[in-house]
PDB file of C-alpha atoms in Angstrom:
ATOM      1  CA  MET M 410      29.028   5.416  32.835  1.00  0.00           C
ATOM      2  CA  ARG M 411      30.102   3.843  29.596  1.00  0.00           C
ATOM      3  CA  MET M 412      27.640   0.942  30.127  1.00  0.00           C
ATOM      4  CA  LEU M 413      24.882   3.480  30.702  1.00  0.00           C
ATOM      5  CA  LEU M 414      25.678   5.184  27.374  1.00  0.00           C
ATOM      6  CA  VAL M 415      25.829   1.849  25.563  1.00  0.00           C
ATOM      7  CA  GLY M 416      22.511   0.850  27.152  1.00  0.00           C
ATOM      8  CA  ALA M 417      20.899   4.149  26.153  1.00  0.00           C
ATOM      9  CA  ALA M 418      22.190   3.763  22.603  1.00  0.00           C
ATOM     10  CA  LEU M 419      20.766   0.220  22.419  1.00  0.00           C
ATOM     11  CA  VAL M 420      17.381   1.428  23.678  1.00  0.00           C
ATOM     12  CA  MET M 421      17.345   4.207  21.071  1.00  0.00           C
ATOM     13  CA  MET M 422      18.349   1.828  18.265  1.00  0.00           C
ATOM     14  CA  THR M 423      15.723  -0.716  19.308  1.00  0.00           C
ATOM     15  CA  SER M 424      13.057   1.993  19.479  1.00  0.00           C
ATOM     16  CA  ALA M 425      14.041   3.282  16.042  1.00  0.00           C
ATOM     17  CA  ALA M 426      13.950  -0.231  14.591  1.00  0.00           C
ATOM     18  CA  MET M 427      10.537  -0.889  16.115  1.00  0.00           C
ATOM     19  CA  THR M 428       9.214   2.432  14.846  1.00  0.00           C
ATOM     20  CA  SER M 429      10.482   1.822  11.316  1.00  0.00           C
ATOM     21  CA  SER M 430       9.049  -1.707  11.473  1.00  0.00           C
ATOM     22  CA  ALA M 431       5.667  -0.305  12.527  1.00  0.00           C
ATOM     23  CA  VAL M 432       5.824   2.240   9.711  1.00  0.00           C
ATOM     24  CA  ALA M 433       6.745  -0.508   7.247  1.00  0.00           C
ATOM     25  CA  ASP M 434       3.860  -2.643   8.521  1.00  0.00           C
ATOM     26  CA  ASP M 435       1.527   0.328   8.154  1.00  0.00           C
ATOM     27  CA  ASP M 436       2.812   0.912   4.613  1.00  0.00           C
ATOM     28  CA  ASP M 437       2.279  -2.779   3.819  1.00  0.00           C
ATOM     29  CA  ALA M 438      -1.274  -2.596   5.143  1.00  0.00           C
ATOM     30  CA  ARG M 439      -2.038   0.550   3.132  1.00  0.00           C
ATOM     31  CA  GLY M 440      -0.542  -0.997   0.014  1.00  0.00           C
ATOM     32  CA  ALA M 441      -2.546  -4.192   0.495  1.00  0.00           C
ATOM     33  CA  GLN M 442      -5.701  -2.169   1.074  1.00  0.00           C
ATOM     34  CA  LYS M 443      -5.090  -0.137  -2.083  1.00  0.00           C
ATOM     35  CA  LEU M 444      -4.562  -3.300  -4.148  1.00  0.00           C
ATOM     36  CA  ALA M 445      -7.726  -4.884  -2.721  1.00  0.00           C
ATOM     37  CA  GLN M 446      -9.726  -1.763  -3.571  1.00  0.00           C
ATOM     38  CA  GLN M 447      -8.257  -1.696  -7.070  1.00  0.00           C
ATOM     39  CA  GLY M 448      -9.095  -5.380  -7.508  1.00  0.00           C
ATOM     40  CA  ARG M 449     -12.652  -4.730  -6.369  1.00  0.00           C
ATOM     41  CA  ASP M 450     -13.019  -1.802  -8.756  1.00  0.00           C
ATOM     42  CA  ASP M 451     -11.588  -3.764 -11.700  1.00  0.00           C
ATOM     43  CA  TYR M 452     -13.913  -6.674 -10.989  1.00  0.00           C
ATOM     44  CA  TRP M 453     -16.934  -4.394 -10.702  1.00  0.00           C
ATOM     45  CA  HIS M 454     -16.071  -2.634 -13.963  1.00  0.00           C
ATOM     46  CA  CYS M 455     -15.792  -5.979 -15.717  1.00  0.00           C
ATOM     47  CA  LEU M 456     -19.131  -7.101 -14.270  1.00  0.00           C
ATOM     48  CA  ALA M 457     -20.661  -3.826 -15.432  1.00  0.00           C
ATOM     49  CA  ARG M 458     -19.433  -4.534 -18.965  1.00  0.00           C
ATOM     50  CA  GLU M 459     -21.018  -7.968 -18.733  1.00  0.00           C
ATOM     51  CA  TYR M 460     -24.244  -6.409 -17.458  1.00  0.00           C
ATOM     52  CA  SER M 461     -24.488  -4.020 -20.385  1.00  0.00           C
ATOM     53  CA  ARG M 462     -23.923  -6.555 -23.177  1.00  0.00           C
ATOM     54  CA  ASP M 463     -26.800  -6.564 -25.648  1.00  0.00           C
ATOM     55  CA  SER M 464     -26.703 -10.346 -25.802  1.00  0.00           C
ATOM     56  CA  ASN M 465     -27.756 -10.539 -22.138  1.00  0.00           C
ATOM     57  CA  GLN M 466     -31.003  -8.615 -22.553  1.00  0.00           C
ATOM     58  CA  GLY M 467     -33.184 -11.661 -23.186  1.00  0.00           C
ATOM     59  CA  LEU M 468     -31.649 -13.857 -20.499  1.00  0.00           C
ATOM     60  CA  SER M 469     -33.516 -15.109 -17.456  1.00  0.00           C
ATOM     61  CA  GLU M 470     -32.200 -14.303 -13.993  1.00  0.00           C
ATOM     62  CA  GLN M 471     -30.720 -17.808 -13.705  1.00  0.00           C
ATOM     63  CA  ASP M 472     -29.040 -17.659 -17.119  1.00  0.00           C
ATOM     64  CA  PHE M 473     -27.627 -14.218 -16.423  1.00  0.00           C
ATOM     65  CA  GLY M 474     -26.410 -15.435 -13.020  1.00  0.00           C
ATOM     66  CA  ARG M 475     -24.565 -18.321 -14.679  1.00  0.00           C
ATOM     67  CA  SER M 476     -23.110 -15.922 -17.233  1.00  0.00           C
ATOM     68  CA  VAL M 477     -21.868 -13.576 -14.516  1.00  0.00           C
ATOM     69  CA  ALA M 478     -20.421 -16.445 -12.471  1.00  0.00           C
ATOM     70  CA  GLY M 479     -18.191 -17.384 -15.420  1.00  0.00           C
ATOM     71  CA  ALA M 480     -17.371 -13.841 -16.504  1.00  0.00           C
ATOM     72  CA  CYS M 481     -14.211 -11.904 -15.705  1.00  0.00           C
ATOM     73  CA  PRO M 482     -12.097 -14.823 -14.427  1.00  0.00           C
ATOM     74  CA  SER M 483      -8.806 -12.908 -14.211  1.00  0.00           C
ATOM     75  CA  GLU M 484     -10.386  -9.882 -12.514  1.00  0.00           C
ATOM     76  CA  ARG M 485     -12.258 -12.150 -10.097  1.00  0.00           C
ATOM     77  CA  GLN M 486      -9.095 -14.033  -9.176  1.00  0.00           C
ATOM     78  CA  TYR M 487      -7.051 -10.842  -8.771  1.00  0.00           C
ATOM     79  CA  TYR M 488      -9.738  -9.393  -6.481  1.00  0.00           C
ATOM     80  CA  ARG M 489      -9.866 -12.589  -4.425  1.00  0.00           C
ATOM     81  CA  VAL M 490      -6.075 -12.757  -4.025  1.00  0.00           C
ATOM     82  CA  ALA M 491      -5.681  -9.034  -3.273  1.00  0.00           C
ATOM     83  CA  LEU M 492      -8.449  -9.165  -0.682  1.00  0.00           C
ATOM     84  CA  LEU M 493      -6.945 -12.293   0.846  1.00  0.00           C
ATOM     85  CA  ASP M 494      -3.565 -10.530   1.083  1.00  0.00           C
ATOM     86  CA  TYR M 495      -5.157  -7.484   2.698  1.00  0.00           C
ATOM     87  CA  LEU M 496      -7.057  -9.576   5.250  1.00  0.00           C
ATOM     88  CA  THR M 497      -3.920 -11.546   6.081  1.00  0.00           C
ATOM     89  CA  THR M 498      -1.998  -8.299   6.565  1.00  0.00           C
ATOM     90  CA  GLN M 499      -4.693  -6.757   8.750  1.00  0.00           C
ATOM     91  CA  TYR M 500      -5.535  -9.873  10.758  1.00  0.00           C
ATOM     92  CA  PRO M 501      -2.472 -12.137  10.806  1.00  0.00           C
ATOM     93  CA  ASN M 502      -3.712 -14.203  13.756  1.00  0.00           C
ATOM     94  CA  ILE M 503      -6.891 -15.342  12.023  1.00  0.00           C
ATOM     95  CA  ASP M 504      -6.845 -18.635  10.143  1.00  0.00           C
ATOM     96  CA  ALA M 505      -6.121 -18.302   6.408  1.00  0.00           C
ATOM     97  CA  GLY M 506      -9.185 -20.447   5.652  1.00  0.00           C
ATOM     98  CA  ALA M 507     -11.400 -17.823   7.288  1.00  0.00           C
ATOM     99  CA  HIS M 508      -9.802 -15.113   5.159  1.00  0.00           C
ATOM    100  CA  LEU M 509     -10.343 -17.183   2.015  1.00  0.00           C
ATOM    101  CA  ALA M 510     -13.991 -17.713   2.949  1.00  0.00           C
ATOM    102  CA  THR M 511     -14.407 -13.960   3.429  1.00  0.00           C
ATOM    103  CA  ALA M 512     -12.791 -13.224   0.070  1.00  0.00           C
ATOM    104  CA  ASN M 513     -15.033 -15.795  -1.621  1.00  0.00           C
ATOM    105  CA  ARG M 514     -18.114 -14.233   0.003  1.00  0.00           C
ATOM    106  CA  ALA M 515     -17.048 -10.808  -1.298  1.00  0.00           C
ATOM    107  CA  VAL M 516     -16.829 -12.185  -4.856  1.00  0.00           C
ATOM    108  CA  GLU M 517     -20.201 -13.891  -4.473  1.00  0.00           C
ATOM    109  CA  ALA M 518     -21.746 -10.677  -3.136  1.00  0.00           C
ATOM    110  CA  ALA M 519     -20.497  -8.722  -6.162  1.00  0.00           C
ATOM    111  CA  GLN M 520     -22.005 -11.322  -8.478  1.00  0.00           C
ATOM    112  CA  LYS M 521     -25.287 -11.313  -6.570  1.00  0.00           C
ATOM    113  CA  ASP M 522     -25.441  -7.500  -6.659  1.00  0.00           C
ATOM    114  CA  ILE M 523     -24.978  -7.364 -10.430  1.00  0.00           C
ATOM    115  CA  VAL M 524     -27.645 -10.043 -10.935  1.00  0.00           C
ATOM    116  CA  MET M 525     -30.054  -8.133  -8.693  1.00  0.00           C
ATOM    117  CA  ALA M 526     -29.400  -4.948 -10.679  1.00  0.00           C
ATOM    118  CA  PHE M 527     -30.023  -6.893 -13.892  1.00  0.00           C
ATOM    119  CA  VAL M 528     -33.348  -8.235 -12.625  1.00  0.00           C
ATOM    120  CA  LYS M 529     -34.442  -4.899 -11.216  1.00  0.00           C
ATOM    121  CA  HIS M 530     -33.671  -2.900 -14.361  1.00  0.00           C
ATOM    122  CA  ARG M 531     -34.676  -5.224 -17.153  1.00  0.00           C
ATOM    123  CA  PRO M 532     -37.878  -4.496 -19.035  1.00  0.00           C
ATOM    124  CA  PRO M 533     -40.951  -6.427 -17.881  1.00  0.00           C
ATOM    125  CA  GLN M 534     -41.707  -9.746 -19.590  1.00  0.00           C
ATOM    126  CA  LYS M 535     -44.417  -9.586 -22.273  1.00  0.00           C
TER     127      LYS M 535
END
């Protein structure tokens, strides 16, 4: 009888530990997701500031693209790292190189989007 009680107590403790571990993992994933979203938003806001600079108005698409590629280095890096952390948390069995490639594509897509907005909304050439 005593062994049965000890066994039941061990099962309950193991279940509680697994549940708290799952909750902690879920909290980690939510925290990583929040940081990745914040990094994305910060990077986009910085790119928007770059977009609206008066000095960019006369630039060609290529020149503006080069300007954007070099703009916001700290925001870009924070976004890349936060997204990489989130992807690693969500998909731990996928190779880290694949996560890095995905994060790099997300940064490139943001840059491409801001360049496309610049081209679309600039006044026509005279």
